[in-house]
PDB file of C-alpha atoms in Angstrom:
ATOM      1  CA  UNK A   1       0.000   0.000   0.000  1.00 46.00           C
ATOM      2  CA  UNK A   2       1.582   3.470  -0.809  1.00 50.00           C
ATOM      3  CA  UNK A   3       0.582   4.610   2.868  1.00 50.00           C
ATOM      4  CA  UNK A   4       3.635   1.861   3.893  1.00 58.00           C
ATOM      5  CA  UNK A   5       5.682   3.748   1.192  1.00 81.00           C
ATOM      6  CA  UNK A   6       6.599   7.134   2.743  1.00 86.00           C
ATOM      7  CA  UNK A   7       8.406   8.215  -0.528  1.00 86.00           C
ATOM      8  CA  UNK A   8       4.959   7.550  -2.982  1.00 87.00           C
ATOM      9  CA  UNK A   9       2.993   9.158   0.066  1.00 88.00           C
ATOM     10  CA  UNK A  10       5.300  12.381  -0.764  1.00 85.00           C
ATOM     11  CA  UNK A  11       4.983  12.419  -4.554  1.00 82.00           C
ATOM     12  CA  UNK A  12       1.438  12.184  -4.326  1.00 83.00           C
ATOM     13  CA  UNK A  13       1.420  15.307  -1.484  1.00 81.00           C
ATOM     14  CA  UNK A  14       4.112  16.948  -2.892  1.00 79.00           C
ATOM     15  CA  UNK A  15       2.881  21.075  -2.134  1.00 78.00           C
ATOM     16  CA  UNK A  16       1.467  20.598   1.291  1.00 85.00           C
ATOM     17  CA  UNK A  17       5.230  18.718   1.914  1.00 86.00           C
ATOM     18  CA  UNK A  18       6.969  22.002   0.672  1.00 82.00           C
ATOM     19  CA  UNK A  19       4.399  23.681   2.658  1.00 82.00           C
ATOM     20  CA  UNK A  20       5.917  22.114   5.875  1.00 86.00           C
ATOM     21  CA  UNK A  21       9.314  22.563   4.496  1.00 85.00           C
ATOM     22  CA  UNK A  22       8.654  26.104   4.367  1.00 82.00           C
ATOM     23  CA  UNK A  23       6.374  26.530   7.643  1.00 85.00           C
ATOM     24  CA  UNK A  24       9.468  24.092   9.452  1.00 85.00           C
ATOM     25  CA  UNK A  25      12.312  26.394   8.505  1.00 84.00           C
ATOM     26  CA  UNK A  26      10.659  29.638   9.967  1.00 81.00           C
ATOM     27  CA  UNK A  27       9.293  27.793  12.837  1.00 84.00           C
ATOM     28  CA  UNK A  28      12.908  26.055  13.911  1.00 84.00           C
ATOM     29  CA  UNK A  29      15.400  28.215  12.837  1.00 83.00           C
ATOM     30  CA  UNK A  30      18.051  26.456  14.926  1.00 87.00           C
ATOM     31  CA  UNK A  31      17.498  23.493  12.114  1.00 89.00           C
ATOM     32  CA  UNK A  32      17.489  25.692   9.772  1.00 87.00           C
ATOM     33  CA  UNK A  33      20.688  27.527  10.674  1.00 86.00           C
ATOM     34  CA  UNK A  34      22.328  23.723  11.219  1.00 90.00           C
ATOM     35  CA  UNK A  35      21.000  22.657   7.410  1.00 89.00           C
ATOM     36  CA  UNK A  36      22.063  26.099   5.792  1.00 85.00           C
ATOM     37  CA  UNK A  37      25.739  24.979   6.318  1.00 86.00           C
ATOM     38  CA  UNK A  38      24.996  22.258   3.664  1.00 88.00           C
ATOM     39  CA  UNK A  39      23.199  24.157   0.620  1.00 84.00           C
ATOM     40  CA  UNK A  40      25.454  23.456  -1.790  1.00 85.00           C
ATOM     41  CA  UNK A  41      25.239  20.238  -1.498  1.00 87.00           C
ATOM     42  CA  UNK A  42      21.485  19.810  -1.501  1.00 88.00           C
ATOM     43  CA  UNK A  43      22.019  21.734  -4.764  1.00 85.00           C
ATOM     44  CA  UNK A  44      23.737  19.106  -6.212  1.00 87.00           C
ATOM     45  CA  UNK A  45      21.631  16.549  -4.564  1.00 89.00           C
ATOM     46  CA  UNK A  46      18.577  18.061  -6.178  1.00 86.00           C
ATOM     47  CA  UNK A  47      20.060  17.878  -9.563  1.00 84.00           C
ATOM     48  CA  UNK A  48      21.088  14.854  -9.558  1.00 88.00           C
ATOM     49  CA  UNK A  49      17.314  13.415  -8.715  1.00 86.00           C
ATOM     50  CA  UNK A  50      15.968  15.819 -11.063  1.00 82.00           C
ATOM     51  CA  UNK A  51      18.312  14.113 -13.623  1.00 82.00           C
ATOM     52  CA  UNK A  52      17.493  10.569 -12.415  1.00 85.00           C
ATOM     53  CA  UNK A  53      13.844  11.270 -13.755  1.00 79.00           C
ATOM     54  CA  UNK A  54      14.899  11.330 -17.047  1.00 77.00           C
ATOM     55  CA  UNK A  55      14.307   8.364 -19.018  1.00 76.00           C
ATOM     56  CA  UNK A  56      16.418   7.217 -22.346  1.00 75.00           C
ATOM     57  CA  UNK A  57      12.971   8.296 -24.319  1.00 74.00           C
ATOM     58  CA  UNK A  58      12.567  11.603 -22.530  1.00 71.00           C
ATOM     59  CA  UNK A  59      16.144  12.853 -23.934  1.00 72.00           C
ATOM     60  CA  UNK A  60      15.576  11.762 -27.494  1.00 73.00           C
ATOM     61  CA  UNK A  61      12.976  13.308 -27.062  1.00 68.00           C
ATOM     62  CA  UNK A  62      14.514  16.373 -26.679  1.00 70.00           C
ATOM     63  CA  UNK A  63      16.017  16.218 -30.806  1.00 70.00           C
ATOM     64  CA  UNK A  64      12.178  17.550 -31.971  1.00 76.00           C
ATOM     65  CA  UNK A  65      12.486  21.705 -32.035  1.00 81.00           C
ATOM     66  CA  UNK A  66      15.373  21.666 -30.729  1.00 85.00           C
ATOM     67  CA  UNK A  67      17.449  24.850 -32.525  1.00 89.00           C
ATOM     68  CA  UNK A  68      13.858  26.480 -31.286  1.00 91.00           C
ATOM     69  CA  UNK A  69      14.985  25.404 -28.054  1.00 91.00           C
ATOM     70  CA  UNK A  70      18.196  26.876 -28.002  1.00 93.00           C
ATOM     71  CA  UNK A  71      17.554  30.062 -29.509  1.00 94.00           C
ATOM     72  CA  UNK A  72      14.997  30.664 -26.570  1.00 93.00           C
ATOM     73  CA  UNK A  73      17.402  29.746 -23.852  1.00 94.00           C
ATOM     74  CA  UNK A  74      19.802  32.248 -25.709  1.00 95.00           C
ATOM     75  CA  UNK A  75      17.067  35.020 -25.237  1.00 94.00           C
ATOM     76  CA  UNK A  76      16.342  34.224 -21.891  1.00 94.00           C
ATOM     77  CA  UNK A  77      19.457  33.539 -20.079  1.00 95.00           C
ATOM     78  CA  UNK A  78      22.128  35.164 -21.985  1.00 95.00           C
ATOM     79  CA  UNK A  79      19.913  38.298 -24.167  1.00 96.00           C
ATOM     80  CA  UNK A  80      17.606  39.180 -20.946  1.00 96.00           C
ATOM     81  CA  UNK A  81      20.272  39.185 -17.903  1.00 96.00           C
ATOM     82  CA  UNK A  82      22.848  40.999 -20.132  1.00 96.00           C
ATOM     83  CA  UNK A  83      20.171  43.553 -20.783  1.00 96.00           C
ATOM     84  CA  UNK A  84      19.498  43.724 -16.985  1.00 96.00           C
ATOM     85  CA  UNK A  85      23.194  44.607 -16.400  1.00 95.00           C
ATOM     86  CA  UNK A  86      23.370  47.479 -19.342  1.00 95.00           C
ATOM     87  CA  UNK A  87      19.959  49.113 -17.938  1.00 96.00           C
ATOM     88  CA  UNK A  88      21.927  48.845 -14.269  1.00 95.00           C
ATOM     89  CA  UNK A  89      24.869  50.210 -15.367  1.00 95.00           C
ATOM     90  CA  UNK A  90      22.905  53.277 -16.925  1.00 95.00           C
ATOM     91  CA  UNK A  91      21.479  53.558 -14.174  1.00 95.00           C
ATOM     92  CA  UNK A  92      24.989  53.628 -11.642  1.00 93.00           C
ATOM     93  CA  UNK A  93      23.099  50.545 -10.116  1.00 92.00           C
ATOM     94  CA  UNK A  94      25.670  47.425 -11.565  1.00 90.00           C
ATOM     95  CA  UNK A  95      26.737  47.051  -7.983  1.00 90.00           C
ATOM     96  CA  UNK A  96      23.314  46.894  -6.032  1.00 92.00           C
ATOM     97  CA  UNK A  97      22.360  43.246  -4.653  1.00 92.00           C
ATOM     98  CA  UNK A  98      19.301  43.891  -6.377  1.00 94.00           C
ATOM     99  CA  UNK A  99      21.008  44.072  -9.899  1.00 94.00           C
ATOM    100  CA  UNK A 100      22.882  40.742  -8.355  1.00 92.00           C
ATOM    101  CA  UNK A 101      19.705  39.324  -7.601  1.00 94.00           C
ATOM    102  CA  UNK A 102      17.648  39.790 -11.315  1.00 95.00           C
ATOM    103  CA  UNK A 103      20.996  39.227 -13.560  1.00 95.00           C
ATOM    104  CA  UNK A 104      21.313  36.055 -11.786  1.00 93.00           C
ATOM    105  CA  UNK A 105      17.781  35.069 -11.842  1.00 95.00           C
ATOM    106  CA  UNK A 106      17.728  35.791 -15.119  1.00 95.00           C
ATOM    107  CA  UNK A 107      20.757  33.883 -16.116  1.00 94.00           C
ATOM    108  CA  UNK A 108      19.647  30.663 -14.346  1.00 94.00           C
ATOM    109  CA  UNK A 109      17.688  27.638 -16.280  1.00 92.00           C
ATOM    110  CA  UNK A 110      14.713  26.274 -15.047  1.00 91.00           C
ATOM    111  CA  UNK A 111      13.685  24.740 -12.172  1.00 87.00           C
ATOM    112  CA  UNK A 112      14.199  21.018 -12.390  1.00 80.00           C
ATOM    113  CA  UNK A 113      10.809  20.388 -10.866  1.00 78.00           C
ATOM    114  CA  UNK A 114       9.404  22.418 -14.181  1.00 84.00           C
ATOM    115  CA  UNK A 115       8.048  19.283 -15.789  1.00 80.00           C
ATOM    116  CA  UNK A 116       6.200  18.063 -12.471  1.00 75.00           C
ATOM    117  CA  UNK A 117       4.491  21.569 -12.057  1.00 81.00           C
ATOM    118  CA  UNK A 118       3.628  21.647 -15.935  1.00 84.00           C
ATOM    119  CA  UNK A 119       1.905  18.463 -15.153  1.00 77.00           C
ATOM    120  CA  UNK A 120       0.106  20.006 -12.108  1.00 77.00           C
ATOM    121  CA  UNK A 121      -1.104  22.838 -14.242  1.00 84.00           C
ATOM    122  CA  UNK A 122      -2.024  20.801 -17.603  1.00 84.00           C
ATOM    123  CA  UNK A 123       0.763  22.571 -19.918  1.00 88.00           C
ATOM    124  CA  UNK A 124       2.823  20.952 -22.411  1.00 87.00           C
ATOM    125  CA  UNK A 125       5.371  18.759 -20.059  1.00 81.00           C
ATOM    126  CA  UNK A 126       7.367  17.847 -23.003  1.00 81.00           C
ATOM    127  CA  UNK A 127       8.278  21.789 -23.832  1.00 88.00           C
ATOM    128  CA  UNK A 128       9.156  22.344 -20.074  1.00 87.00           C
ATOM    129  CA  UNK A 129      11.326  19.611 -20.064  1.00 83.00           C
ATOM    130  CA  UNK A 130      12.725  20.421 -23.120  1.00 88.00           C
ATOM    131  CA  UNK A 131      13.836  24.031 -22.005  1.00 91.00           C
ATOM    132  CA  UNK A 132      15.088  22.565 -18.546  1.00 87.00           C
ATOM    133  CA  UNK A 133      17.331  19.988 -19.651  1.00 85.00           C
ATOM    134  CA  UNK A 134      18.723  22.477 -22.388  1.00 89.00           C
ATOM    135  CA  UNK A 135      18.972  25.720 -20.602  1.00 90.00           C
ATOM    136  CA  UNK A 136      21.169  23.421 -17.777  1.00 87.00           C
ATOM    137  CA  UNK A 137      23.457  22.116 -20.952  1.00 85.00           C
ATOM    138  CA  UNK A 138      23.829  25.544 -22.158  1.00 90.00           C
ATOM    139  CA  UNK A 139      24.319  27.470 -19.057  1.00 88.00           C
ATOM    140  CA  UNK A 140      28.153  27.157 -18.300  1.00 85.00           C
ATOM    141  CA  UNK A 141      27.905  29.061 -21.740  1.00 88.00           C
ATOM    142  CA  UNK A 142      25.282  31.605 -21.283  1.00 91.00           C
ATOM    143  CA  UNK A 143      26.632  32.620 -17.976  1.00 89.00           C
ATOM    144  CA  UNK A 144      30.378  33.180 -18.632  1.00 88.00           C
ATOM    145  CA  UNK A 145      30.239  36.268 -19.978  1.00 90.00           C
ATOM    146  CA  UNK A 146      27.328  37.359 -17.586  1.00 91.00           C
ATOM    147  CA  UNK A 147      29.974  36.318 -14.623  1.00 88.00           C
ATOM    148  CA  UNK A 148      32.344  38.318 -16.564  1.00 88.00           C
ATOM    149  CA  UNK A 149      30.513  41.591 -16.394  1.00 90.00           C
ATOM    150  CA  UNK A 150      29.337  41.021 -13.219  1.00 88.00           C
ATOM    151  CA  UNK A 151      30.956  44.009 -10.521  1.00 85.00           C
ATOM    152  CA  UNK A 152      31.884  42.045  -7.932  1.00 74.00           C
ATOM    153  CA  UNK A 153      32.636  38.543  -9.463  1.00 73.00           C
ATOM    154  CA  UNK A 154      36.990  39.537  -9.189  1.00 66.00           C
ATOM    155  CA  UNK A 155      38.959  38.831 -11.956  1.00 68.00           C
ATOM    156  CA  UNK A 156      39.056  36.689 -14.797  1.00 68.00           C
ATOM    157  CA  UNK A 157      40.717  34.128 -13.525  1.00 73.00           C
ATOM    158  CA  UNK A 158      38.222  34.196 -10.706  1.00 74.00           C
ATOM    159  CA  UNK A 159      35.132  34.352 -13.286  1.00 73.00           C
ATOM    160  CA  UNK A 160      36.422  31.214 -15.188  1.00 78.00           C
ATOM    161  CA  UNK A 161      36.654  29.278 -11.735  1.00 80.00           C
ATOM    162  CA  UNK A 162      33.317  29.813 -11.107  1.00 76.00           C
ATOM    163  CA  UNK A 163      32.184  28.912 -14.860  1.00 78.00           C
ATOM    164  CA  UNK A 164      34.681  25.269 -14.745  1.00 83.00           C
ATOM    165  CA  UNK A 165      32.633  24.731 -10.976  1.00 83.00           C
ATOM    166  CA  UNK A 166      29.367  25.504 -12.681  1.00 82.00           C
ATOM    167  CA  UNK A 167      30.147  22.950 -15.666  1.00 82.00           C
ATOM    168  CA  UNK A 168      31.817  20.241 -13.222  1.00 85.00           C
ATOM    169  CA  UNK A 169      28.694  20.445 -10.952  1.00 84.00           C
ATOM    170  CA  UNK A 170      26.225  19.461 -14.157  1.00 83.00           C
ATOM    171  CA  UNK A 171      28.258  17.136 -15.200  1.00 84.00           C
ATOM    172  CA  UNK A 172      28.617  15.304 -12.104  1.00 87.00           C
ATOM    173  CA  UNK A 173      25.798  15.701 -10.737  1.00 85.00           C
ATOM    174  CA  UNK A 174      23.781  15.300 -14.026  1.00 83.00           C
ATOM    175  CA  UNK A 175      25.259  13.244 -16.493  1.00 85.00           C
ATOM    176  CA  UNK A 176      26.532  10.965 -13.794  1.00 88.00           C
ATOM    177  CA  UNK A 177      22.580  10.393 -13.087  1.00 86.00           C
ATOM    178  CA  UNK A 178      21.406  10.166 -16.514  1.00 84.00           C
ATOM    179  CA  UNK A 179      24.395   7.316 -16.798  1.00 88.00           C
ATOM    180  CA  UNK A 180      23.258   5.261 -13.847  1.00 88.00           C
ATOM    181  CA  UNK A 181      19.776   5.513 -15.195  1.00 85.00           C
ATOM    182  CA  UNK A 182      20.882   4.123 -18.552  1.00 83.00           C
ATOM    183  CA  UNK A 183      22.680   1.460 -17.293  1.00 83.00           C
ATOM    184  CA  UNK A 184      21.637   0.486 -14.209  1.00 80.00           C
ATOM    185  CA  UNK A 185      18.003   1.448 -14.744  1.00 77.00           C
ATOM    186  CA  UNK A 186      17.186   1.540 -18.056  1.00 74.00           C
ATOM    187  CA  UNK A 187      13.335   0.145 -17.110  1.00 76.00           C
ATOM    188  CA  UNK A 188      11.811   1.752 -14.375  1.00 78.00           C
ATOM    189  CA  UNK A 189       8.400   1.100 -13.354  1.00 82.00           C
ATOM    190  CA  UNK A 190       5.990   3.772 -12.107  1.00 82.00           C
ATOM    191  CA  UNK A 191       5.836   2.838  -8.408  1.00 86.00           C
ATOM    192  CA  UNK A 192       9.749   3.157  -8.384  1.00 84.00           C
ATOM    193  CA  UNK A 193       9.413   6.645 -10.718  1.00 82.00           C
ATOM    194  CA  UNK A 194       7.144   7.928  -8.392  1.00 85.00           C
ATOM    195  CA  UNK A 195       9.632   7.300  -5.307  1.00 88.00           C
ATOM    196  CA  UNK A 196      11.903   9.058  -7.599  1.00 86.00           C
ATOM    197  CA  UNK A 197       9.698  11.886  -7.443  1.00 84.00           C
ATOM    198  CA  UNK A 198       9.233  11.596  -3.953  1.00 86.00           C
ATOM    199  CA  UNK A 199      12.857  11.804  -2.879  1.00 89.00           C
ATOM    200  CA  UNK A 200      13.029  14.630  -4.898  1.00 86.00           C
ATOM    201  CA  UNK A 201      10.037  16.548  -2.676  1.00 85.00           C
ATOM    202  CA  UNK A 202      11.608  15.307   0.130  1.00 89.00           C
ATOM    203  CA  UNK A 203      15.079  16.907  -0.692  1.00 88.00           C
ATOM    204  CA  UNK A 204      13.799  19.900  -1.980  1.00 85.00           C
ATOM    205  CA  UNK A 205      11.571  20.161   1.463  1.00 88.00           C
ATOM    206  CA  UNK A 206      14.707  19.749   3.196  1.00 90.00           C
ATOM    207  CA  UNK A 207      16.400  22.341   0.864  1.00 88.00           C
ATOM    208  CA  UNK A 208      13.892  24.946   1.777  1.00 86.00           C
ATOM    209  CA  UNK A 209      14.270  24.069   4.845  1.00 89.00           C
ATOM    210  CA  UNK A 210      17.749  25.417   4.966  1.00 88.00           C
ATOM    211  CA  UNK A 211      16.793  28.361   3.139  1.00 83.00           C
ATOM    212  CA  UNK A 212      14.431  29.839   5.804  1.00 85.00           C
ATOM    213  CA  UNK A 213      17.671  30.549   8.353  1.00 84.00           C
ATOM    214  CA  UNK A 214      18.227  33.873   6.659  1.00 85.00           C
ATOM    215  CA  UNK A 215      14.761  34.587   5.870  1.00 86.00           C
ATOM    216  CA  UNK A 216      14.171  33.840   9.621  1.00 84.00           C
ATOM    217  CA  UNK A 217      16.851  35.879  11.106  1.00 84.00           C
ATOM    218  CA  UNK A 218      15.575  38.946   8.656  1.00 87.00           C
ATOM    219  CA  UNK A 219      11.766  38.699   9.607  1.00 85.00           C
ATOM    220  CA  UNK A 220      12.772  39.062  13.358  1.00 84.00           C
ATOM    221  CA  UNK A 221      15.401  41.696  12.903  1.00 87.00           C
ATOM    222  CA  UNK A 222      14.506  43.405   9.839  1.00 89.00           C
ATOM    223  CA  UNK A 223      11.014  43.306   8.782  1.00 90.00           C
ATOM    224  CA  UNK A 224      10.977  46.304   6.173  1.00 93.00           C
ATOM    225  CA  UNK A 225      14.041  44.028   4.417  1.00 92.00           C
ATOM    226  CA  UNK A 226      12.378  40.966   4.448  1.00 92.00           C
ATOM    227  CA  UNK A 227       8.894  42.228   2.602  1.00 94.00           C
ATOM    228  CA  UNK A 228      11.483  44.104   0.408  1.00 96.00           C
ATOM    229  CA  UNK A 229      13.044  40.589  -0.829  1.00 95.00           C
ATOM    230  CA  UNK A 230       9.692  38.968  -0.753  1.00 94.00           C
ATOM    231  CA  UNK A 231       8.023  41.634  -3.229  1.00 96.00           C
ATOM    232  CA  UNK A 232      11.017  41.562  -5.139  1.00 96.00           C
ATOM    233  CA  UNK A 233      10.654  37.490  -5.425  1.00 96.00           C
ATOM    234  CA  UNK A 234       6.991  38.178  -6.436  1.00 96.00           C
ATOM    235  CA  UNK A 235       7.796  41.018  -8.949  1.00 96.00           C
ATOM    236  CA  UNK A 236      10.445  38.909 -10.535  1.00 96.00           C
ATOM    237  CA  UNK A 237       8.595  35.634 -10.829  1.00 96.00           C
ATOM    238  CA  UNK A 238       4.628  36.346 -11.264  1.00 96.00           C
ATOM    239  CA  UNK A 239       5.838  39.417 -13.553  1.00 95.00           C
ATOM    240  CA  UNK A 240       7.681  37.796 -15.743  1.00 95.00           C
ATOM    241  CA  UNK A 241       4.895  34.936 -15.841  1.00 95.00           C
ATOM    242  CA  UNK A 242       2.624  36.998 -16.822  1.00 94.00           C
ATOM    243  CA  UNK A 243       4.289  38.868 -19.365  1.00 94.00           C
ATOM    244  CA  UNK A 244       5.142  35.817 -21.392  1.00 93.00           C
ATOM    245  CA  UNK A 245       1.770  34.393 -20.721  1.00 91.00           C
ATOM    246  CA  UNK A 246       0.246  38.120 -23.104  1.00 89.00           C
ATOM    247  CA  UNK A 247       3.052  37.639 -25.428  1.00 89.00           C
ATOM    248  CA  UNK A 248       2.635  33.853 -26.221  1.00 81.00           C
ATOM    249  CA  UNK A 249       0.382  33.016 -28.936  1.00 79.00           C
ATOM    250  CA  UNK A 250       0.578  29.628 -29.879  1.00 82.00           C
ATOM    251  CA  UNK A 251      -0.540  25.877 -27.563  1.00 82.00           C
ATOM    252  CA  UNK A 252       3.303  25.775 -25.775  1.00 87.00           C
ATOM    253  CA  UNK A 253       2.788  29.367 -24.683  1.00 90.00           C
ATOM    254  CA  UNK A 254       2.093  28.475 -21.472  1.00 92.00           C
ATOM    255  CA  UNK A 255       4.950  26.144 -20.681  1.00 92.00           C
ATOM    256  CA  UNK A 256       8.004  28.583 -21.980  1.00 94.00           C
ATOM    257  CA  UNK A 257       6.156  30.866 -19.253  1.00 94.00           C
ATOM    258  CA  UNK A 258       6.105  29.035 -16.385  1.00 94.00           C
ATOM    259  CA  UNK A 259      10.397  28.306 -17.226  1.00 94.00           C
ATOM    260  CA  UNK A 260      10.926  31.926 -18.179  1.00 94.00           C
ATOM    261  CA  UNK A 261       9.768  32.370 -14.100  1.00 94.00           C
ATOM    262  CA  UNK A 262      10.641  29.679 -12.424  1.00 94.00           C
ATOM    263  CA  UNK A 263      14.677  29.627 -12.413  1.00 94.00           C
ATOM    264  CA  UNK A 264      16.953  27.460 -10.650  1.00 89.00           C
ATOM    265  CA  UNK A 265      19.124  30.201  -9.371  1.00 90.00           C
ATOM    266  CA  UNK A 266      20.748  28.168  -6.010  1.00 85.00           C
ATOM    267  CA  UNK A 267      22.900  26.638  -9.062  1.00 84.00           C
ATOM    268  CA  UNK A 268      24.892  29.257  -8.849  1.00 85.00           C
ATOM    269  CA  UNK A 269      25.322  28.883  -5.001  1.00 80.00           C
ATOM    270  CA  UNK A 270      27.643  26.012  -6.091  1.00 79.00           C
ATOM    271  CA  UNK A 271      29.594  27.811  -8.484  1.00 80.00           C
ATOM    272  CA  UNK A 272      30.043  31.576  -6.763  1.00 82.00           C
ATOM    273  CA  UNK A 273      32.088  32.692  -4.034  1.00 81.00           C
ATOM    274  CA  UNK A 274      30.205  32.609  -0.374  1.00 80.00           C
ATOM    275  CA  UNK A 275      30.962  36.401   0.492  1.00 81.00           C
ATOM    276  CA  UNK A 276      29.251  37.004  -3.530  1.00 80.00           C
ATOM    277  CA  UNK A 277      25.813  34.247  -2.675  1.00 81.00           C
ATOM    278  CA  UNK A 278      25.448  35.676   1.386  1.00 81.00           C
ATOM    279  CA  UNK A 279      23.551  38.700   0.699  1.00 80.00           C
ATOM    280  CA  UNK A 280      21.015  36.836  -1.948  1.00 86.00           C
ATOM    281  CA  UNK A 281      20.627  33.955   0.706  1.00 87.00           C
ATOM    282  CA  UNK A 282      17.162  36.141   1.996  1.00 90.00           C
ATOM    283  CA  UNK A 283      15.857  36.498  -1.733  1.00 93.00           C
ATOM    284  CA  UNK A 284      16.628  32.865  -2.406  1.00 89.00           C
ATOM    285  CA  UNK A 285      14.385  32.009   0.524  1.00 88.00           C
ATOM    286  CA  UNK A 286      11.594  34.282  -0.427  1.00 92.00           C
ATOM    287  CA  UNK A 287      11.681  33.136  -4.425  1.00 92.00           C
ATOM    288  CA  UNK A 288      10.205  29.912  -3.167  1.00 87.00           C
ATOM    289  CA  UNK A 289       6.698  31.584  -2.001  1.00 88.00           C
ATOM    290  CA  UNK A 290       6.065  32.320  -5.526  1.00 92.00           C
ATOM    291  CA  UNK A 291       7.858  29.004  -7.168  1.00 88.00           C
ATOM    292  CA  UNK A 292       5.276  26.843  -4.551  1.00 82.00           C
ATOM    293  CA  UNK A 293       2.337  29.178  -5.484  1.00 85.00           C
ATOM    294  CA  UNK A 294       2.438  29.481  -8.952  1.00 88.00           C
ATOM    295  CA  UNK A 295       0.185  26.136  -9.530  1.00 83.00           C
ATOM    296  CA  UNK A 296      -2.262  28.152  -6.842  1.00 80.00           C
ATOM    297  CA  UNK A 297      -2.237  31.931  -7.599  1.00 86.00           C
ATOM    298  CA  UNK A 298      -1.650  31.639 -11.632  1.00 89.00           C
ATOM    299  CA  UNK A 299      -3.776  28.876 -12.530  1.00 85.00           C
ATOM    300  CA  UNK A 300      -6.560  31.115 -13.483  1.00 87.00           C
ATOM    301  CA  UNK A 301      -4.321  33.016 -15.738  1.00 88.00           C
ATOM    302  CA  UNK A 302      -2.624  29.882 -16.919  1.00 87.00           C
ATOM    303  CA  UNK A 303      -6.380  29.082 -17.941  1.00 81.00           C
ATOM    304  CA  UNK A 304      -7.017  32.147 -20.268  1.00 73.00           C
TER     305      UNK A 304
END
């Protein structure tokens, strides 16, 4: 029975488990402090189950529109943050944790959860799995010469570090699950793809977990900061939502949007320098209110 299996019993509850992931981290902060010394490893951890999903017919899948593919993921995580950073620099702004924020929002791929929400939501799962899997090949790409404009990032040498641990990390982490999958799993039933799924809600509730130590220690000692981040998470990922949602005009429409605003910016919490990821560790924590809401709040737009 899948009430004996705790890992089905989380796939099939997966939001009101990230609920308690959420709820757990502000309500035990102590935990959360304790896990926050181990995000970039969850990181990895969550990539490499997101990875594990992927069957041998879900990646040949991903041959059919696939310059398409690539020429979107161009736009949206090379084009878009490099546009954020010339409108900051205009503004004397390049240097703001804001800017920081957006430009590497912006330059992240998708969630890897994108396919499971497009599910939840009734969009094209095939499109949103598309755009994850190649927005994560192409990033080491798309976000070396975003690192290298970047104030703050240090030197070159310093911005190629951080682009080799960004490639290493999706490599290892990724291709080493898509190999075990292919050999050691190359048939996997659905009982044992949903416990897939459900180590992955579990992780990720464990990664949020983690998260809510800063977002914690802001709401009791900095309230104004803390609904700063949080309408800045809100801005950033409904807005952008929405926008593609009006501009999108054909059946996949809806699927490029919900990847154009859900990224999978702690990526680059493995790859960047701690004293570079500290200050974003607060908007990190709030950008999952509107990444666990988006089935919830959107769906009626989503609809239209």
């Amino acid at each position: 029975m899948i009430l004996s299996d705790p890992l089905r019993l989380a796939a099939r509850h997966a939001r009101p488990v990230l609920v308690a992931g959420l709820a757990g981290g502000i309500a035990l902060p102590g935990l959360a402090a304790v896990l926050s010394r181990w995000l970039p490893e969850m990181v990895v951890i969550l990539l490499f189950l997101g990875a594990l999903r992927l069957s041998p017919c879900d990646l040949r899948l991903l041959g059919n529109g696939l310059p398409r593919a690539a020429g979107y993921v161009l736009i949206s995580q090379l084009a878009l943050p490099l546009a954020i950073l010339a409108i900051a620099f205009a503004l004397g702004a390049a240097t703001s944790p804001v800017t920081l924020a957006l430009v590497l929002l912006a330059c992240a791929p998708a969630i890897v959860s994108s396919p499971n929400i497009a599910a939840i939501m009734r969009l094209d799962v095939a499109t949103a799995m598309q755009l994850m899997i190649v927005g994560s090949v192409l990033l080491p790409l798309t976000a070396l010469p975003v690192f290298w404009l970047l104030p703050g990032l240090g030197p070159m040498d310093q911005v190629l570090g951080a682009a080799l641990r960004l490639v290493l990390t999706i490599l290892l982490a990724g291709g080493g699950a898509i190999l075990l999958r292919r050999l050691a799993l190359p048939v996997v039933s659905a009982s044992a793809l949903q416990r897939i799924d459900g180590a992955s809600v579990v992780a990720l509730a464990v990664f949020v977990v983690a998260l809510m130590a800063s977002v914690s220690e802001t709401i009791g000692t900095d309230r104004t900061a803390f609904l700063f981040w949080l309408g800045v998470a809100f801005a950033a990922n409904f807005g952008t939502q929405l926008v593609m949602l009006r501009l999108g005009r054909d059946p996949v429409a809806g699927a490029r949007a919900l990847v154009a605003g859900n990224r999978n910016v702690s990526l680059f919490f493995v790859a960047l320098p701690p004293d570079v990821t500290a200050p974003l560790l607060v908007f990190l924590g709030c950008y999952q209110l509107p990444m666990l809401l988006t089935p919830v709040l959107l769906s009626r737009a989503y609809r239209r």
